[in-house]
């Protein structure tokens, strides 16, 4: 789909996001289009994840409290992954639920979304704060090969960052391997976990924790931020989630087709890590250097202080200020 041709549709979305709702006659007047064209354009918006609710000739942005209805909107979306939403108001861990259903054979595209997660976790079992108002979900994927796992995290990070800009006009950047930052603070964390059975990749679960309309506890305020804080009011969470899933669907297609360079260039366009001085803590080792590139397998290429060039796959990367 040629996204550049969709400027008209996106203007309608932005108008509705500003006003909350509008009648078909109002949109017809404002955009100088006959009502039948407006209906077509609203349909297109739903296809690209920018969900709009239509009722009694009125169009409005779905309320953020309508997460339970997202399954209906997902059916209207047109992307590479066939998503199926499993919704919980509250749960102990969306990664664990997704894992359980994946073990029982759930297909790629099943997605566990919890409004509130009591015991959410990040990488290395670190605690993740996931109260009501945020976007917290775990997606089951069944890619053909384990070598894609780093790229899946990068592709999800790029999708989140682009979606935030499309829906809210807010710019964000990507910190290798798995964070989306705004003003150096974490807006979103991504956790990709793989299950391997008999040397074969069984499934990957991609967890996404995006601070949307949730509050953050005091102890996280120095390092984390929510979209609501930046936007100044509640953000339209359903279209944002829709847009993330739509964009990730097409990014994932690129991975499956081996169009790795395209994924990496989408990520690099928003990278906050390349060119930065970094400290990397990997198991017992601490090294310093300058991040110079992302390799085709998603690893971080670092020019170390000792002059060697090395690739890193995991570990903690800290951006240094000098
Ligand atoms: P970091 O990049 O901050 O070192 P990480 O990438 O190793 O973290 P993650 O799994 O992304 O690990 O996140 C876990 C960490 O994120 C926690 O230790 C906590 O400091 C912080 N955190 C917890 N909840 C949130 C949240 N809702 N938003 C942002 N940061 C959070």
PDB file of N, CA, C and O and ligand atoms in Angstrom, residues 121-124 126-131 136 175 177-179 186-191 209 211 214 216-217 220 223-225 315-318, ligand 1:
ATOM      1  N   UNK A 121       7.191  -8.439  34.007  1.00  0.00           N
ATOM      2  CA  UNK A 121       8.645  -8.458  34.111  1.00  0.00           C
ATOM      3  C   UNK A 121       9.277  -8.004  32.814  1.00  0.00           C
ATOM      4  O   UNK A 121       8.707  -8.147  31.731  1.00  0.00           O
ATOM      5  N   UNK A 122      10.504  -7.447  32.967  1.00  0.00           N
ATOM      6  CA  UNK A 122      11.268  -7.046  31.800  1.00  0.00           C
ATOM      7  C   UNK A 122      12.360  -8.064  31.555  1.00  0.00           C
ATOM      8  O   UNK A 122      12.211  -9.241  31.913  1.00  0.00           O
ATOM      9  N   UNK A 123      13.472  -7.597  30.971  1.00  0.00           N
ATOM     10  CA  UNK A 123      14.571  -8.527  30.703  1.00  0.00           C
ATOM     11  C   UNK A 123      15.187  -8.969  32.024  1.00  0.00           C
ATOM     12  O   UNK A 123      15.126  -8.260  33.022  1.00  0.00           O
ATOM     13  N   UNK A 124      15.823 -10.125  31.975  1.00  0.00           N
ATOM     14  CA  UNK A 124      16.535 -10.692  33.132  1.00  0.00           C
ATOM     15  C   UNK A 124      15.634 -10.717  34.390  1.00  0.00           C
ATOM     16  O   UNK A 124      16.110 -10.515  35.502  1.00  0.00           O
ATOM     17  N   UNK A 126      13.617  -8.562  35.528  1.00  0.00           N
ATOM     18  CA  UNK A 126      13.426  -7.282  36.225  1.00  0.00           C
ATOM     19  C   UNK A 126      11.947  -6.917  36.263  1.00  0.00           C
ATOM     20  O   UNK A 126      11.209  -7.196  35.328  1.00  0.00           O
ATOM     21  N   UNK A 127      11.554  -6.252  37.345  1.00  0.00           N
ATOM     22  CA  UNK A 127      10.134  -5.944  37.515  1.00  0.00           C
ATOM     23  C   UNK A 127       9.705  -4.835  36.548  1.00  0.00           C
ATOM     24  O   UNK A 127      10.428  -3.871  36.340  1.00  0.00           O
ATOM     25  N   UNK A 128       8.537  -5.002  35.959  1.00  0.00           N
ATOM     26  CA  UNK A 128       7.984  -3.975  35.063  1.00  0.00           C
ATOM     27  C   UNK A 128       6.681  -3.470  35.670  1.00  0.00           C
ATOM     28  O   UNK A 128       5.830  -4.270  36.065  1.00  0.00           O
ATOM     29  N   UNK A 129       6.555  -2.160  35.763  1.00  0.00           N
ATOM     30  CA  UNK A 129       5.381  -1.556  36.378  1.00  0.00           C
ATOM     31  C   UNK A 129       4.292  -1.430  35.306  1.00  0.00           C
ATOM     32  O   UNK A 129       4.472  -0.707  34.328  1.00  0.00           O
ATOM     33  N   UNK A 130       3.170  -2.133  35.469  1.00  0.00           N
ATOM     34  CA  UNK A 130       2.157  -2.185  34.399  1.00  0.00           C
ATOM     35  C   UNK A 130       0.735  -1.982  34.936  1.00  0.00           C
ATOM     36  O   UNK A 130      -0.092  -2.898  34.920  1.00  0.00           O
ATOM     37  N   UNK A 131       0.432  -0.757  35.417  1.00  0.00           N
ATOM     38  CA  UNK A 131      -0.930  -0.501  35.912  1.00  0.00           C
ATOM     39  C   UNK A 131      -1.896  -0.180  34.770  1.00  0.00           C
ATOM     40  O   UNK A 131      -1.477  -0.051  33.615  1.00  0.00           O
ATOM     41  N   UNK A 136      -0.097  -2.919  27.327  1.00  0.00           N
ATOM     42  CA  UNK A 136       0.748  -4.057  27.710  1.00  0.00           C
ATOM     43  C   UNK A 136       0.255  -5.288  26.961  1.00  0.00           C
ATOM     44  O   UNK A 136      -0.872  -5.710  27.149  1.00  0.00           O
ATOM     45  N   UNK A 175      16.799   2.918  21.498  1.00  0.00           N
ATOM     46  CA  UNK A 175      18.047   2.540  22.153  1.00  0.00           C
ATOM     47  C   UNK A 175      18.216   1.045  21.978  1.00  0.00           C
ATOM     48  O   UNK A 175      17.292   0.276  22.324  1.00  0.00           O
ATOM     49  N   UNK A 177      19.046  -2.743  22.649  1.00  0.00           N
ATOM     50  CA  UNK A 177      18.293  -3.403  21.585  1.00  0.00           C
ATOM     51  C   UNK A 177      16.788  -3.193  21.684  1.00  0.00           C
ATOM     52  O   UNK A 177      16.089  -3.481  20.737  1.00  0.00           O
ATOM     53  N   UNK A 178      16.300  -2.712  22.841  1.00  0.00           N
ATOM     54  CA  UNK A 178      14.865  -2.940  23.059  1.00  0.00           C
ATOM     55  C   UNK A 178      14.103  -1.801  23.710  1.00  0.00           C
ATOM     56  O   UNK A 178      13.058  -2.047  24.297  1.00  0.00           O
ATOM     57  N   UNK A 179      14.590  -0.583  23.647  1.00  0.00           N
ATOM     58  CA  UNK A 179      13.850   0.493  24.311  1.00  0.00           C
ATOM     59  C   UNK A 179      13.494   1.610  23.340  1.00  0.00           C
ATOM     60  O   UNK A 179      14.257   1.915  22.426  1.00  0.00           O
ATOM     61  N   UNK A 186      12.508   6.270  29.263  1.00  0.00           N
ATOM     62  CA  UNK A 186      11.900   5.099  28.612  1.00  0.00           C
ATOM     63  C   UNK A 186      10.382   5.240  28.530  1.00  0.00           C
ATOM     64  O   UNK A 186       9.705   5.384  29.530  1.00  0.00           O
ATOM     65  N   UNK A 187       9.894   5.187  27.279  1.00  0.00           N
ATOM     66  CA  UNK A 187       8.440   5.241  27.060  1.00  0.00           C
ATOM     67  C   UNK A 187       7.940   3.808  26.824  1.00  0.00           C
ATOM     68  O   UNK A 187       6.811   3.472  27.105  1.00  0.00           O
ATOM     69  N   UNK A 188       8.839   2.952  26.302  1.00  0.00           N
ATOM     70  CA  UNK A 188       8.419   1.597  25.930  1.00  0.00           C
ATOM     71  C   UNK A 188       9.583   0.621  26.041  1.00  0.00           C
ATOM     72  O   UNK A 188      10.702   0.947  25.645  1.00  0.00           O
ATOM     73  N   UNK A 189       9.300  -0.543  26.604  1.00  0.00           N
ATOM     74  CA  UNK A 189      10.289  -1.620  26.658  1.00  0.00           C
ATOM     75  C   UNK A 189       9.766  -2.808  25.856  1.00  0.00           C
ATOM     76  O   UNK A 189       8.543  -3.028  25.778  1.00  0.00           O
ATOM     77  N   UNK A 190      10.664  -3.547  25.250  1.00  0.00           N
ATOM     78  CA  UNK A 190      10.278  -4.694  24.409  1.00  0.00           C
ATOM     79  C   UNK A 190      11.089  -5.902  24.843  1.00  0.00           C
ATOM     80  O   UNK A 190      12.297  -5.784  25.088  1.00  0.00           O
ATOM     81  N   UNK A 191      10.413  -7.035  24.949  1.00  0.00           N
ATOM     82  CA  UNK A 191      11.076  -8.237  25.428  1.00  0.00           C
ATOM     83  C   UNK A 191      10.721  -9.395  24.509  1.00  0.00           C
ATOM     84  O   UNK A 191       9.561  -9.799  24.445  1.00  0.00           O
ATOM     85  N   UNK A 209       5.653  -3.197  26.450  1.00  0.00           N
ATOM     86  CA  UNK A 209       5.112  -2.394  27.546  1.00  0.00           C
ATOM     87  C   UNK A 209       5.265  -0.936  27.183  1.00  0.00           C
ATOM     88  O   UNK A 209       6.378  -0.416  27.122  1.00  0.00           O
ATOM     89  N   UNK A 211       4.159   2.945  28.007  1.00  0.00           N
ATOM     90  CA  UNK A 211       3.530   3.879  28.951  1.00  0.00           C
ATOM     91  C   UNK A 211       2.651   4.839  28.160  1.00  0.00           C
ATOM     92  O   UNK A 211       3.163   5.733  27.498  1.00  0.00           O
ATOM     93  N   UNK A 214      -1.042   5.663  31.587  1.00  0.00           N
ATOM     94  CA  UNK A 214      -0.812   5.235  32.973  1.00  0.00           C
ATOM     95  C   UNK A 214       0.043   6.254  33.728  1.00  0.00           C
ATOM     96  O   UNK A 214       0.752   7.055  33.137  1.00  0.00           O
ATOM     97  N   UNK A 216       3.141   6.854  36.507  1.00  0.00           N
ATOM     98  CA  UNK A 216       4.377   6.151  36.865  1.00  0.00           C
ATOM     99  C   UNK A 216       4.693   6.398  38.332  1.00  0.00           C
ATOM    100  O   UNK A 216       4.458   7.502  38.835  1.00  0.00           O
ATOM    101  N   UNK A 217       5.209   5.390  39.015  1.00  0.00           N
ATOM    102  CA  UNK A 217       5.543   5.612  40.424  1.00  0.00           C
ATOM    103  C   UNK A 217       6.749   6.547  40.542  1.00  0.00           C
ATOM    104  O   UNK A 217       7.559   6.632  39.616  1.00  0.00           O
ATOM    105  N   UNK A 220      10.313   5.705  39.447  1.00  0.00           N
ATOM    106  CA  UNK A 220      10.663   5.536  38.019  1.00  0.00           C
ATOM    107  C   UNK A 220      10.704   6.861  37.256  1.00  0.00           C
ATOM    108  O   UNK A 220      11.111   6.911  36.098  1.00  0.00           O
ATOM    109  N   UNK A 223      13.677   8.044  35.114  1.00  0.00           N
ATOM    110  CA  UNK A 223      14.112   7.250  33.960  1.00  0.00           C
ATOM    111  C   UNK A 223      12.984   6.881  32.997  1.00  0.00           C
ATOM    112  O   UNK A 223      13.250   6.362  31.911  1.00  0.00           O
ATOM    113  N   UNK A 224      11.734   7.140  33.405  1.00  0.00           N
ATOM    114  CA  UNK A 224      10.607   6.720  32.560  1.00  0.00           C
ATOM    115  C   UNK A 224       9.621   7.864  32.388  1.00  0.00           C
ATOM    116  O   UNK A 224       9.587   8.793  33.193  1.00  0.00           O
ATOM    117  N   UNK A 225       8.821   7.775  31.327  1.00  0.00           N
ATOM    118  CA  UNK A 225       7.841   8.833  31.043  1.00  0.00           C
ATOM    119  C   UNK A 225       6.647   8.184  30.337  1.00  0.00           C
ATOM    120  O   UNK A 225       6.794   7.117  29.733  1.00  0.00           O
ATOM    121  N   UNK A 315      23.107  -8.200  26.808  1.00  0.00           N
ATOM    122  CA  UNK A 315      23.800  -7.322  27.748  1.00  0.00           C
ATOM    123  C   UNK A 315      23.121  -5.980  27.869  1.00  0.00           C
ATOM    124  O   UNK A 315      22.181  -5.660  27.157  1.00  0.00           O
ATOM    125  N   UNK A 316      23.606  -5.209  28.818  1.00  0.00           N
ATOM    126  CA  UNK A 316      23.042  -3.886  29.061  1.00  0.00           C
ATOM    127  C   UNK A 316      23.913  -2.855  28.394  1.00  0.00           C
ATOM    128  O   UNK A 316      25.117  -2.824  28.585  1.00  0.00           O
ATOM    129  N   UNK A 317      23.271  -1.987  27.639  1.00  0.00           N
ATOM    130  CA  UNK A 317      24.019  -0.908  26.989  1.00  0.00           C
ATOM    131  C   UNK A 317      23.663   0.399  27.682  1.00  0.00           C
ATOM    132  O   UNK A 317      22.488   0.720  27.845  1.00  0.00           O
ATOM    133  N   UNK A 318      24.661   1.128  28.125  1.00  0.00           N
ATOM    134  CA  UNK A 318      24.417   2.425  28.745  1.00  0.00           C
ATOM    135  C   UNK A 318      24.994   3.492  27.837  1.00  0.00           C
ATOM    136  O   UNK A 318      26.168   3.421  27.455  1.00  0.00           O
TER     137      UNK A 318
HETATM  138  P1  LIG B   1      17.137  -0.602  31.092  1.00  0.00           P
HETATM  139  O1  LIG B   1      17.262  -0.351  29.626  1.00  0.00           O
HETATM  140  O2  LIG B   1      16.326   0.459  31.791  1.00  0.00           O
HETATM  141  O3  LIG B   1      18.438  -0.922  31.745  1.00  0.00           O
HETATM  142  P2  LIG B   1      16.337  -3.203  30.467  1.00  0.00           P
HETATM  143  O4  LIG B   1      16.191  -2.912  29.022  1.00  0.00           O
HETATM  144  O5  LIG B   1      17.467  -4.006  30.862  1.00  0.00           O
HETATM  145  O6  LIG B   1      16.237  -1.859  31.291  1.00  0.00           O
HETATM  146  P3  LIG B   1      13.658  -3.811  30.612  1.00  0.00           P
HETATM  147  O7  LIG B   1      13.140  -5.154  30.598  1.00  0.00           O
HETATM  148  O8  LIG B   1      13.447  -3.004  29.362  1.00  0.00           O
HETATM  149  O9  LIG B   1      15.131  -3.962  31.004  1.00  0.00           O
HETATM  150  O10 LIG B   1      13.046  -2.949  31.773  1.00  0.00           O
HETATM  151  C1  LIG B   1      13.166  -3.247  33.146  1.00  0.00           C
HETATM  152  C2  LIG B   1      13.494  -1.975  33.878  1.00  0.00           C
HETATM  153  O11 LIG B   1      12.673  -0.889  33.446  1.00  0.00           O
HETATM  154  C3  LIG B   1      13.202  -2.078  35.364  1.00  0.00           C
HETATM  155  O12 LIG B   1      14.356  -2.492  36.029  1.00  0.00           O
HETATM  156  C4  LIG B   1      12.770  -0.680  35.785  1.00  0.00           C
HETATM  157  O13 LIG B   1      13.906   0.074  36.145  1.00  0.00           O
HETATM  158  C5  LIG B   1      12.254  -0.067  34.529  1.00  0.00           C
HETATM  159  N1  LIG B   1      10.760  -0.019  34.465  1.00  0.00           N
HETATM  160  C6  LIG B   1       9.841  -0.766  35.131  1.00  0.00           C
HETATM  161  N2  LIG B   1       8.600  -0.433  34.770  1.00  0.00           N
HETATM  162  C7  LIG B   1       8.709   0.542  33.842  1.00  0.00           C
HETATM  163  C8  LIG B   1       7.777   1.290  33.088  1.00  0.00           C
HETATM  164  N3  LIG B   1       6.453   1.121  33.180  1.00  0.00           N
HETATM  165  N4  LIG B   1       8.278   2.204  32.228  1.00  0.00           N
HETATM  166  C9  LIG B   1       9.606   2.393  32.082  1.00  0.00           C
HETATM  167  N5  LIG B   1      10.532   1.741  32.778  1.00  0.00           N
HETATM  168  C10 LIG B   1      10.096   0.806  33.642  1.00  0.00           C
END
